[in-house]
XYZ file of C-alpha atoms in Angstrom:
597
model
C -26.951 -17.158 28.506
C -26.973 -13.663 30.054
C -23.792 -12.178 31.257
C -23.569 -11.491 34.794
C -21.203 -9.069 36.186
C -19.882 -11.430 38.424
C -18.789 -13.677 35.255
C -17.432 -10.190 33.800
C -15.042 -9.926 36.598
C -14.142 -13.143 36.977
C -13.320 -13.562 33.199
C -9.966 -14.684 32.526
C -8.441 -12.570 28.982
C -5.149 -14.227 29.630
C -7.000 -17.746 28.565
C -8.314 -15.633 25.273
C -4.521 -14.330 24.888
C -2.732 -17.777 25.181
C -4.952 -19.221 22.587
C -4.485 -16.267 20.390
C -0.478 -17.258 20.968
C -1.356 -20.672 20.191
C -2.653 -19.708 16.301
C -0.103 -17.406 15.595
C 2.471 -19.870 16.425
C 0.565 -21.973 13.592
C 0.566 -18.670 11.672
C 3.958 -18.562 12.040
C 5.189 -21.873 11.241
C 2.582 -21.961 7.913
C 4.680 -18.595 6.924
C 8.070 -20.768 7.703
C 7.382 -23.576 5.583
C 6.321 -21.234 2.461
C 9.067 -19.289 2.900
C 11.304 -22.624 2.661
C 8.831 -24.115 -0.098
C 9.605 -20.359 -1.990
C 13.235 -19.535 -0.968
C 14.694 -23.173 -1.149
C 12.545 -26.194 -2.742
C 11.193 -24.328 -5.599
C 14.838 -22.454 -6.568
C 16.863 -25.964 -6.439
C 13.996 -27.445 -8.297
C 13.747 -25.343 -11.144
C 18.223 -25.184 -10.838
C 18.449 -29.069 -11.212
C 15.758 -30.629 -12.503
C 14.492 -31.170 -15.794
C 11.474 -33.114 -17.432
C 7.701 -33.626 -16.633
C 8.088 -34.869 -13.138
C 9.829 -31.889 -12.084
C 7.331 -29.469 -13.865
C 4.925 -31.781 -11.683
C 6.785 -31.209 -8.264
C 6.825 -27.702 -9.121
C 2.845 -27.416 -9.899
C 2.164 -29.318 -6.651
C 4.887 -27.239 -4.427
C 3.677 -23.976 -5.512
C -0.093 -25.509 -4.432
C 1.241 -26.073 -1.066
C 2.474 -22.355 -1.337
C -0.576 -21.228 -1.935
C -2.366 -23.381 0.995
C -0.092 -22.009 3.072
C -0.509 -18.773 2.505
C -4.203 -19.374 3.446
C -3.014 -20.926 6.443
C -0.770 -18.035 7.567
C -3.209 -15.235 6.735
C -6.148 -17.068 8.651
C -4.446 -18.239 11.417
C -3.170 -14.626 12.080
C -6.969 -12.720 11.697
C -7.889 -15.622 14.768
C -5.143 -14.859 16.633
C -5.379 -10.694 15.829
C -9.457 -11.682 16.751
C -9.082 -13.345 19.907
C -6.493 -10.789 21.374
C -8.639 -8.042 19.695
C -11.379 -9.351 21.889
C -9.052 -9.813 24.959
C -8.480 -6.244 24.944
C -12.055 -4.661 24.668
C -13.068 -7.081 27.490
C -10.252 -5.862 29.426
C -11.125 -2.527 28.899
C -14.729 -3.284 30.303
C -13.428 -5.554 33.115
C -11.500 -2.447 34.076
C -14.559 -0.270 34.089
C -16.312 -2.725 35.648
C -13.835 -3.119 38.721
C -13.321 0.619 38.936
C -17.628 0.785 39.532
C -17.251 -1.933 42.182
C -14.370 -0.464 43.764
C -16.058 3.014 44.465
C -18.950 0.933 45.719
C -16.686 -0.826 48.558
C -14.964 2.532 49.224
C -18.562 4.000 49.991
C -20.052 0.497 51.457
C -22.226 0.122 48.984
C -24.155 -3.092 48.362
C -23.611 -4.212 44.332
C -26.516 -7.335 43.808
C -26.327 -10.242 41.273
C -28.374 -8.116 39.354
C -26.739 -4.975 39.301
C -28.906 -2.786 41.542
C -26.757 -1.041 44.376
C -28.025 -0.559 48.028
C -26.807 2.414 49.906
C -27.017 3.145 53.695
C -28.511 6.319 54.988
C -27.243 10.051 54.989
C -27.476 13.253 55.069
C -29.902 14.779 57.741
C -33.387 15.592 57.549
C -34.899 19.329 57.320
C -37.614 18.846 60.199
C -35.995 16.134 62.346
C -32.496 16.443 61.439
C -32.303 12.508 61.399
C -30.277 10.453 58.635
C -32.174 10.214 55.521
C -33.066 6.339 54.387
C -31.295 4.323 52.779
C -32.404 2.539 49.706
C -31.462 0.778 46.390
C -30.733 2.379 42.889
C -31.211 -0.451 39.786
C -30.690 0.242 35.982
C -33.181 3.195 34.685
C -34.495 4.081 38.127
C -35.047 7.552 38.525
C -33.758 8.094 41.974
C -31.586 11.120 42.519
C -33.273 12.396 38.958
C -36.231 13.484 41.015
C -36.490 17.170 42.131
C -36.861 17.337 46.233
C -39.881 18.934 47.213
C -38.227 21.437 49.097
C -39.408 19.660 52.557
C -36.983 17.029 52.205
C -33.565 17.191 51.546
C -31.861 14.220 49.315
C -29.830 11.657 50.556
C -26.537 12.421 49.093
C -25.990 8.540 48.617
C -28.699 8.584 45.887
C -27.319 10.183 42.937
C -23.928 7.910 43.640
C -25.792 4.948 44.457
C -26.955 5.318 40.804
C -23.850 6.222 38.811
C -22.853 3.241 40.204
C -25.458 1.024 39.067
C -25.246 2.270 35.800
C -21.886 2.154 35.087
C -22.211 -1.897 36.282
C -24.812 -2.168 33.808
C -22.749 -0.305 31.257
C -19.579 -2.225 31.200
C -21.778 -5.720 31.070
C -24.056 -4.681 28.477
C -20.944 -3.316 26.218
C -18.874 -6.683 26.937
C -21.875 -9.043 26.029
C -21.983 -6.726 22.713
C -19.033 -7.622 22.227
C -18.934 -10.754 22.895
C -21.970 -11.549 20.358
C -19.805 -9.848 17.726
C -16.855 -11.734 17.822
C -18.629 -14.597 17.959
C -20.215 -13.922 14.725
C -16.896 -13.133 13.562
C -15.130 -16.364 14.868
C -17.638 -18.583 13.170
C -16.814 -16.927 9.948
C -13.235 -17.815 10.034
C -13.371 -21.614 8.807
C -12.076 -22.995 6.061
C -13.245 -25.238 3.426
C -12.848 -29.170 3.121
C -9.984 -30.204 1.141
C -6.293 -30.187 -0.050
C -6.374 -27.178 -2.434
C -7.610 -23.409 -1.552
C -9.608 -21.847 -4.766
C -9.903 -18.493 -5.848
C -13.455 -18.586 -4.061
C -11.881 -19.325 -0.878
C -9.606 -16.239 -1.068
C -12.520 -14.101 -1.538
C -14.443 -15.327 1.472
C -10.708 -14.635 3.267
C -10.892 -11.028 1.888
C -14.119 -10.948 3.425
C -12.769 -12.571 6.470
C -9.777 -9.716 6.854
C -12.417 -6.933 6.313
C -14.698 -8.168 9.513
C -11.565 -8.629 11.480
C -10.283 -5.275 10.473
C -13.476 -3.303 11.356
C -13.614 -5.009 14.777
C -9.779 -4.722 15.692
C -10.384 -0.683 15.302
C -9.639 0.541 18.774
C -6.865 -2.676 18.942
C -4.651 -1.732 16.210
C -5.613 0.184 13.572
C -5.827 3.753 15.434
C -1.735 2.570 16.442
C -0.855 2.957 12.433
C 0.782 6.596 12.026
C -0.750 7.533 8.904
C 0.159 10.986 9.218
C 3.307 10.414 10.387
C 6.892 11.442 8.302
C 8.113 8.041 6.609
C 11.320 8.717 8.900
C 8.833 8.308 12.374
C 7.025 5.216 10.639
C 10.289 3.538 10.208
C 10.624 4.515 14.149
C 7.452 3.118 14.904
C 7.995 0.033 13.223
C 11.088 -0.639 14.723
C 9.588 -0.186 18.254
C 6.976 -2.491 17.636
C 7.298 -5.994 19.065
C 7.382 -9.233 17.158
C 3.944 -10.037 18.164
C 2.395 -7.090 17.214
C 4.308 -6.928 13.756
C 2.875 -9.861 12.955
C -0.837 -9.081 13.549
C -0.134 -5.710 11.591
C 0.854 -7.777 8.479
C -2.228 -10.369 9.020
C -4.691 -7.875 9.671
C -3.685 -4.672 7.769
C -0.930 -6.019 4.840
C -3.142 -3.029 2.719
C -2.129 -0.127 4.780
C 1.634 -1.730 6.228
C 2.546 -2.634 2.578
C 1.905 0.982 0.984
C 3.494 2.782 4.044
C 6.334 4.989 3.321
C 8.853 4.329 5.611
C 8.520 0.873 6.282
C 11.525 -1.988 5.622
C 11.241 -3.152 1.712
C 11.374 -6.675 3.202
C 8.550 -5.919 5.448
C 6.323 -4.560 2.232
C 7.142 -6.884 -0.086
C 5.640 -9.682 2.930
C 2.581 -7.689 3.122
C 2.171 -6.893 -0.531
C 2.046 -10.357 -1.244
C -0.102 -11.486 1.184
C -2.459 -8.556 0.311
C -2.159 -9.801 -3.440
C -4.017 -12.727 -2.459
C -6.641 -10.793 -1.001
C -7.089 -8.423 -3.744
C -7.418 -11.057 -6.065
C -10.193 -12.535 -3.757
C -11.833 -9.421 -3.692
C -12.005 -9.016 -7.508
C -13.108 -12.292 -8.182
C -16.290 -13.209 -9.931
C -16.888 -9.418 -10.547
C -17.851 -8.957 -13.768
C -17.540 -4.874 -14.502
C -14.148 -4.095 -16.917
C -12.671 -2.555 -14.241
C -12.379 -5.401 -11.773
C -11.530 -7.473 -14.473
C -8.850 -5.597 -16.355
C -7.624 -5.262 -12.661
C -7.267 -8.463 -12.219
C -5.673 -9.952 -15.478
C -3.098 -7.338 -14.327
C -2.549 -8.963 -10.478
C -2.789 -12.393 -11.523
C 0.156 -11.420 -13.729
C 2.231 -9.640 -11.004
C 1.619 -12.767 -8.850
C 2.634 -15.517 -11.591
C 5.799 -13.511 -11.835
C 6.832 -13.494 -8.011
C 5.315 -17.222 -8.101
C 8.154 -17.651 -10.952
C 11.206 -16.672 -8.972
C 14.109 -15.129 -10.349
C 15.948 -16.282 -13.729
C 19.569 -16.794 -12.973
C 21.209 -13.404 -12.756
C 18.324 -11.559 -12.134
C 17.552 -9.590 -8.830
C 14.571 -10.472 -6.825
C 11.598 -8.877 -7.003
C 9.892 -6.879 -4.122
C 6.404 -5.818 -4.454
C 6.383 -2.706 -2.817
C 2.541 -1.226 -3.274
C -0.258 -2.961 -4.807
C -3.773 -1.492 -4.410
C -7.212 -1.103 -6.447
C -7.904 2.080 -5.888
C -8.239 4.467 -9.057
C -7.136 2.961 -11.922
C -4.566 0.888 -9.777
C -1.431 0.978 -7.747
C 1.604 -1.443 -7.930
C 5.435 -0.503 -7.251
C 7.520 -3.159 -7.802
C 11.243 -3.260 -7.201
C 14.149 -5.333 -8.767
C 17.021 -5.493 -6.166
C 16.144 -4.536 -2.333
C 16.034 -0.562 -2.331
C 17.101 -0.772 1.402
C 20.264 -2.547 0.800
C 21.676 -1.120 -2.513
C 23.895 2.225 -2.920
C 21.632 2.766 -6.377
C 18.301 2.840 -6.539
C 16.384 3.988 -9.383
C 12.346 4.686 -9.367
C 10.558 4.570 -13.021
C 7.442 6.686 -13.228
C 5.118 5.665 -16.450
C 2.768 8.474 -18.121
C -0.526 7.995 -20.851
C -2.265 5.013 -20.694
C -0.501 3.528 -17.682
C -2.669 1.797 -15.155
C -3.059 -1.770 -13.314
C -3.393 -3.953 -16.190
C -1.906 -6.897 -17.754
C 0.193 -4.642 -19.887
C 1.407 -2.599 -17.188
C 2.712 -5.726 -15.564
C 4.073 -6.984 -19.071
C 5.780 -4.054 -19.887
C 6.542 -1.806 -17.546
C 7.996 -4.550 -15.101
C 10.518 -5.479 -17.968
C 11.440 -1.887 -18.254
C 12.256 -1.976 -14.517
C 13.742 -5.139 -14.982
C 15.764 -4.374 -17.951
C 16.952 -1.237 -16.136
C 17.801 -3.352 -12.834
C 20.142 -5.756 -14.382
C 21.711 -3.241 -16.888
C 22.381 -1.026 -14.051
C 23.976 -3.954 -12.292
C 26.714 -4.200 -15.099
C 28.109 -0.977 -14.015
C 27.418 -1.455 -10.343
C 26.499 -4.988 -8.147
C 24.645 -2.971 -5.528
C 21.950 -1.506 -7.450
C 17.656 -2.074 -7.818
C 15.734 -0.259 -10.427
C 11.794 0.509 -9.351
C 9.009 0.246 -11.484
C 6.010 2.996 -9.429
C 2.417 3.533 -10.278
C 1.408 5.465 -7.483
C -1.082 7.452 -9.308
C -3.242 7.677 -11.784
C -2.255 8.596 -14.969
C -3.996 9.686 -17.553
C -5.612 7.673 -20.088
C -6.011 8.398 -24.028
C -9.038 10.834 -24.452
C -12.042 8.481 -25.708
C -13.430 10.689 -28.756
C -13.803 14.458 -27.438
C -13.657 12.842 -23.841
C -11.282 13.056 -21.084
C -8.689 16.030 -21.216
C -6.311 15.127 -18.172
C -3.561 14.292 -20.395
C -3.454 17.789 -21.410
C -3.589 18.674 -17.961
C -0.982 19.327 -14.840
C -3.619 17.665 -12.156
C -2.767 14.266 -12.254
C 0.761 15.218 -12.090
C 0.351 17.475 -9.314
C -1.457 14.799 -6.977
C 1.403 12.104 -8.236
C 4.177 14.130 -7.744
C 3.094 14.573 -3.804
C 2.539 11.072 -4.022
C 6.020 10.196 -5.569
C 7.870 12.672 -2.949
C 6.293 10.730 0.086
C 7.822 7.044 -1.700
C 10.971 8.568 -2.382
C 11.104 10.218 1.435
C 10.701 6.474 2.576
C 13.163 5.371 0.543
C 15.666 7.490 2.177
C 14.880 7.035 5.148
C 15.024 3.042 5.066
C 18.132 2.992 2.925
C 21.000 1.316 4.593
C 23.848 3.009 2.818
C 24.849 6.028 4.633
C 24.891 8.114 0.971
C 22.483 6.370 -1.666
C 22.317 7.191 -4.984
C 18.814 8.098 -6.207
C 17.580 8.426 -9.721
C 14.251 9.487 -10.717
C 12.928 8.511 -14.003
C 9.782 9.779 -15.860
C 8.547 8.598 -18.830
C 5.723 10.383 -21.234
C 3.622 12.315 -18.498
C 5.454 10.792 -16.142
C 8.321 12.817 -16.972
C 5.720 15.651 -16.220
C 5.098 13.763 -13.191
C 8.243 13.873 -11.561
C 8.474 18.048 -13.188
C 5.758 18.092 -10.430
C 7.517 16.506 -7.423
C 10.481 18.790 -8.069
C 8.707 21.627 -7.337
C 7.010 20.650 -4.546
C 8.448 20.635 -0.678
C 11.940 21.392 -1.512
C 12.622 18.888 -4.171
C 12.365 15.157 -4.354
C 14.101 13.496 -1.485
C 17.199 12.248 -1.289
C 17.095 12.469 -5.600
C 20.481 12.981 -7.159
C 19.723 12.757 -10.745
C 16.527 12.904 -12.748
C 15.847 11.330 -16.337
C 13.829 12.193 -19.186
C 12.818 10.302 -22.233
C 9.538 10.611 -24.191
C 8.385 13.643 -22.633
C 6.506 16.553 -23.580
C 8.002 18.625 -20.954
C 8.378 18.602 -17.525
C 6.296 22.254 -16.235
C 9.635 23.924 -16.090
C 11.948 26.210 -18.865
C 15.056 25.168 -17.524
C 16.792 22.508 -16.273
C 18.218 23.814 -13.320
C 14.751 24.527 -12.351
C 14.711 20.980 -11.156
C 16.354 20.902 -8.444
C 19.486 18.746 -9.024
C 21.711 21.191 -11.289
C 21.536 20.917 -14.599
C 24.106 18.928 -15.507
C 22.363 15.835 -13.503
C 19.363 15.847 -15.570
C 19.779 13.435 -18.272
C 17.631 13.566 -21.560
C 16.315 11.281 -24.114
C 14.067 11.581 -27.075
C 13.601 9.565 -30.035
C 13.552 11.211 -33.474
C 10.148 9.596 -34.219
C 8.393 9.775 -30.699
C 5.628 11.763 -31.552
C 5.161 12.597 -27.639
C 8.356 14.850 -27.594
C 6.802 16.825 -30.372
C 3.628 17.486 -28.912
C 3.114 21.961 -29.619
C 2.744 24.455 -26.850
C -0.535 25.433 -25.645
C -0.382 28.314 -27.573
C 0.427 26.950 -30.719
C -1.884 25.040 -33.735
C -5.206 25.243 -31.790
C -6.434 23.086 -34.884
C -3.682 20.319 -33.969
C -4.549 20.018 -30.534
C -8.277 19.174 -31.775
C -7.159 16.725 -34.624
C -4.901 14.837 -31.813
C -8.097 14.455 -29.674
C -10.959 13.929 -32.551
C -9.005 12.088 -34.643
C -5.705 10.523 -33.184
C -2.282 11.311 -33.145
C -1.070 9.803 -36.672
C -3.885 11.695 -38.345
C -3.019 14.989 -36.936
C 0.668 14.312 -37.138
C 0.143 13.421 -40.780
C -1.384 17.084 -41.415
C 1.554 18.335 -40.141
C -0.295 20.113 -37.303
C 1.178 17.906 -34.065
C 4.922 18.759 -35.135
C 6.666 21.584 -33.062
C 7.347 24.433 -35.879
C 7.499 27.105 -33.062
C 10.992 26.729 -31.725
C 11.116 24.815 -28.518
C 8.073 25.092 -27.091
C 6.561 21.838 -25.970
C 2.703 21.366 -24.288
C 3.944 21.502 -20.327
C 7.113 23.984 -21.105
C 10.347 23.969 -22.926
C 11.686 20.754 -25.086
C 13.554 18.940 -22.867
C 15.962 18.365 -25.444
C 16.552 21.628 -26.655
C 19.527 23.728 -25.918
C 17.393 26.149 -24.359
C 16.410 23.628 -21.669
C 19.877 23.438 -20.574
C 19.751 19.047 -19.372
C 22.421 16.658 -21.077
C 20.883 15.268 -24.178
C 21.963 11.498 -24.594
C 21.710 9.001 -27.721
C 18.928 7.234 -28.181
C 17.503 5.512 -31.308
C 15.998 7.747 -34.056
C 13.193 4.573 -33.778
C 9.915 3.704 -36.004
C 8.497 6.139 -38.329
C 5.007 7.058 -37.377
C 3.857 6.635 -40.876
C 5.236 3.669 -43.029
C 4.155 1.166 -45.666
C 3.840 -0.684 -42.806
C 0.936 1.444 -41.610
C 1.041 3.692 -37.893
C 3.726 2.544 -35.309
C 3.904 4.466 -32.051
C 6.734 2.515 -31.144
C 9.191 4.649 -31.275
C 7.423 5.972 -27.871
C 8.253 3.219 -26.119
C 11.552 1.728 -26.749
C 13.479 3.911 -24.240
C 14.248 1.065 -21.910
C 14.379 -1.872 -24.136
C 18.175 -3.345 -24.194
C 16.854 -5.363 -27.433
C 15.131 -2.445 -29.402
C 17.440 0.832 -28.012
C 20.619 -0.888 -26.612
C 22.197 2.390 -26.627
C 18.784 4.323 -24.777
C 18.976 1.811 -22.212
C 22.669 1.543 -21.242
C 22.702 5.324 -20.946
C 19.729 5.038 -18.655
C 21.739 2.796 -16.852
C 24.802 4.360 -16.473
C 22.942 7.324 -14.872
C 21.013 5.075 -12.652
C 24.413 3.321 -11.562
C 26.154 6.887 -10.884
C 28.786 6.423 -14.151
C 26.845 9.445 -16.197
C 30.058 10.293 -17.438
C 30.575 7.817 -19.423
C 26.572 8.131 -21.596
C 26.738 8.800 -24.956
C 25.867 12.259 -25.799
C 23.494 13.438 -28.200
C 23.379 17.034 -30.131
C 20.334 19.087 -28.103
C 17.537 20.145 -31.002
């Protein structure tokens, strides 16, 4: 059926707007009952119960989860769809009405078909009588003509017209857009059945990227991107409850990884955007898409797990596929505790199973180690760049390079900014870690912008320098930059730039042990590291604390890089990690000291 103007005006968007109201309330109550299902059923199942009908209880609850997390995220794209579509019908209704308005102010005649009738005007140039009236449709040329020069124009014309087309305008736009939310509506159904598959989450992925493309003008454009993390908190606050929620249903990407908004808030989004991601990956088959996804699936079983006893809860802070990945995951609420401590990883890192393995324990382990020394504490696990990988052969060269560290340090000054600015405690105590190049990493977000916000202390272990000579360089005086390097960790060894050309070729053609073996990786220069001055040297000027000498390189057990990566690990390096928790819980005073190199 063709839309009339007449059925334009007459349209009712409130109707469109109650029933949008109508599926978020089912939204609403879906996210209620997995909240309950994750917060209350599955923690006093797994605290009582024992045995193989309460693993099966379990298995079926978290099912449920899952369905209704399907059920929230779909019901809030309809309801983000329908008042999406309220709103750009409005906006024509209004154009509409403003045409038909000018057309009563000026007695104009507007048909059932859009054409406008106007009276006569104007005077003639022989006669001096009023011009004819006459009717102006859709394309007509009147009032494009030239006069002849023997007859004047009625001035009616050319308004007559605007008139007409602006009619035709608003009605053509609005049926537009009615076909394509239509086409989008039809798309949002779900399949037959008890239990939502992986395939169904990637049709909802699909579902969230229509929805998002036609809810542009609606909400998108409202997001301050550009905004300081301090005036997204703002916005967010000022926000109503309605419109929160069709942010997280429609955009969980882009509300999730904004700096600046609640850690509660996030974490809701990540998870939900999780889901999606995991849709979106499925049934790809190139590496990256799948190493990607071995990696989410793991993030996901983890916050599906819950807490052990005694540990804090997770909050999944970023999450993203762009690059080689981004997740940030927190142990403890960063809004809420007076310590907070953010972990960057270096070489190799990316979104993988391992990264969600290991470098979430090392969080972890920090979290509840720095909760000995102080309740109110979380410990942050961010991969909010990419770091660089291993060089394949004589490939890649970025880990010999400040680039990557550069871009992440900007990157890691904007998270840290929104931590600070959505921290409850009137003082917080902030802790930056870097690990490997990471340690470079945050070297790079000290010198940029003034510092890194709100950053009290900054530790080093692993590192082949930071880009700076001296501690105090970093922004926090000296004595609140806290060292660690491991006898064996080859990393901390790595030679200046200027030193053993040959070395720096044998660690790239052949491999670390190989050139270490030659004697060629070694420092022999004095202090001198690849990006600046041994971190651990006197020269640097930190506080060196004990860590484990840890694996030789070269055994009769063969190559172990281990000694790399034992830093955090209460197990492996009980002393390494309790100093790295003292500093992270403010008690530095009380680390075990180490004599500098």
């Amino acid at each position: 059926m063709t839309l009339t103007w007449a059925q334009l005006r007459d349209l009712k968007c409130g109707e469109l707007e109650g029933a949008a109201d109508g599926w978020g309330k089912a939204s609403n109550r879906a996210d209620a009952g997995r909240d309950r299902i994750e917060t209350q059923l599955l923690t006093g199942l797994r605290g009582t119960q024992r045995g193989a009908a309460a693993d099966a209880a379990v298995g079926r609850l978290k099912q449920l989860s899952r369905n209704l997390s399907y059920v929230y995220t779909e019901c809030g794209l309809l309801r983000t769809t329908l008042n999406s579509l309220a709103h750009e019908l409005r906006l024509q209704q209004r154009a509409l009405r403003e045409a038909l308005d000018d057309a009563e102010f000026l007695k104009f005649t507007v048909h059932a078909d859009g054409s406008v009738t106007y009276p006569a005007a104007g005077e003639g140039l022989i006669d001096g009588k009023p011009l004819p009236g006459g009717t102006a449709s859709v394309g007509s040329l009147l009032g494009l003509l030239p006069p002849s020069g023997l007859v004047a124009p009625n001035p009616n014309v050319a308004k007559a017209q605007d008139i007409a087309d602006r009619v035709a305008k608003a009605v053509r736009t609005a049926a537009e857009i009615d076909w394509r939310y239509a086409r989008i509506l039809r798309q949002l159904r779900a399949e037959e059945g008890l239990k939502v598959p992986d395939a169904t989450w990637t049709d909802a992925a699909g579902d969230a990227a229509a929805v998002r493309d036609a809810a542009r003008g609606y909400l998108r454009d409202g997001i301050p991107r550009d905004a300081s993390p301090a005036e997204r908190k703002a916005w967010w606050a000022g926000l109503t409850d309605e419109q929160r929620e069709e942010y997280l249903a429609v955009y969980p990407d882009q509300i999730g990884n904004l700096d600046g908004i609640p850690a509660v808030v996030r974490d809701a989004a990540n998870r939900d955007n999780l889901q999606l991601l995991m849709g979106k990956l499925e049934g790809r088959d190139d590496e990256k898409s799948e190493t990607q996804l071995a990696g989410l699936r793991e993030i996901d079983r983890q916050l599906r797990e819950g807490n052990k006893p005694g540990e804090p809860p997770m909050y999944l802070l970023g999450i993203g596929d762009e690059g080689n990945g981004r997740a940030i995951v927190s142990f403890g609420n960063p809004d809420t505790a007076r310590n907070v401590s953010a972990y960057v990883p270096g070489l190799n890192t990316s979104l993988d199973e391992d990264f969600a393995k290991d470098d979430l324990k090392r969080a972890r382990d920090t979290a509840i180690g720095t909760r000995i020394h102080d309740s109110s504490s979380a410990a942050i696990v961010w991969l909010g760049y990419d770091a660089p990988q291993s060089p394949d052969g004589m490939g890649s060269l970025d880990v010999m390079g400040d680039e990557r560290a550069e871009k992440g340090g900007r990157a890691f000054n904007g998270f840290m900014s929104g931590l600070s600015a959505t921290n409850e405690n009137r003082d917080p105590h902030l802790t930056a870690i870097g690990h490997s190049y990471g340690s470079r990493t945050v070297g790079a977000a000290t010198q940029q912008g003034g510092g890194i916000p709100g950053v009290d202390d900054i530790v080093l272990v692993g590192s082949p320098g930071v880009g700076v000579d001296r501690a105090e360089d970093l922004g926090v005086g000296k004595d609140h930059v806290f060292v660690g390097a491991a006898e064996h960790d080859v990393v901390t060894k790595l030679p200046s730039k200027q030193q053993s050309a040959a070395g720096v070729v044998g660690l790239i053609a052949a491999g670390p042990a190989a050139a270490y073996a030659a004697g060629d990786i070694a420092d022999e220069g004095g202090d001198d590291l690849w990006f600046g001055k041994d971190p651990a040297s006197e020269s640097f000027g930190a506080r060196r604390f004990q860590v484990d000498e840890g694996p030789r390189l070269i055994s009769g057990k063969g190559i172990s890089f281990d000694a790399h990566s034992h830093y955090f690990d209460p197990r492996r390096d009980s002393v390494s990690a309790n100093n790295i928790a003292l500093v992270a819980a403010g008690r530095s005073s009380k680390l075990k000291a180490e004599e500098y190199r």
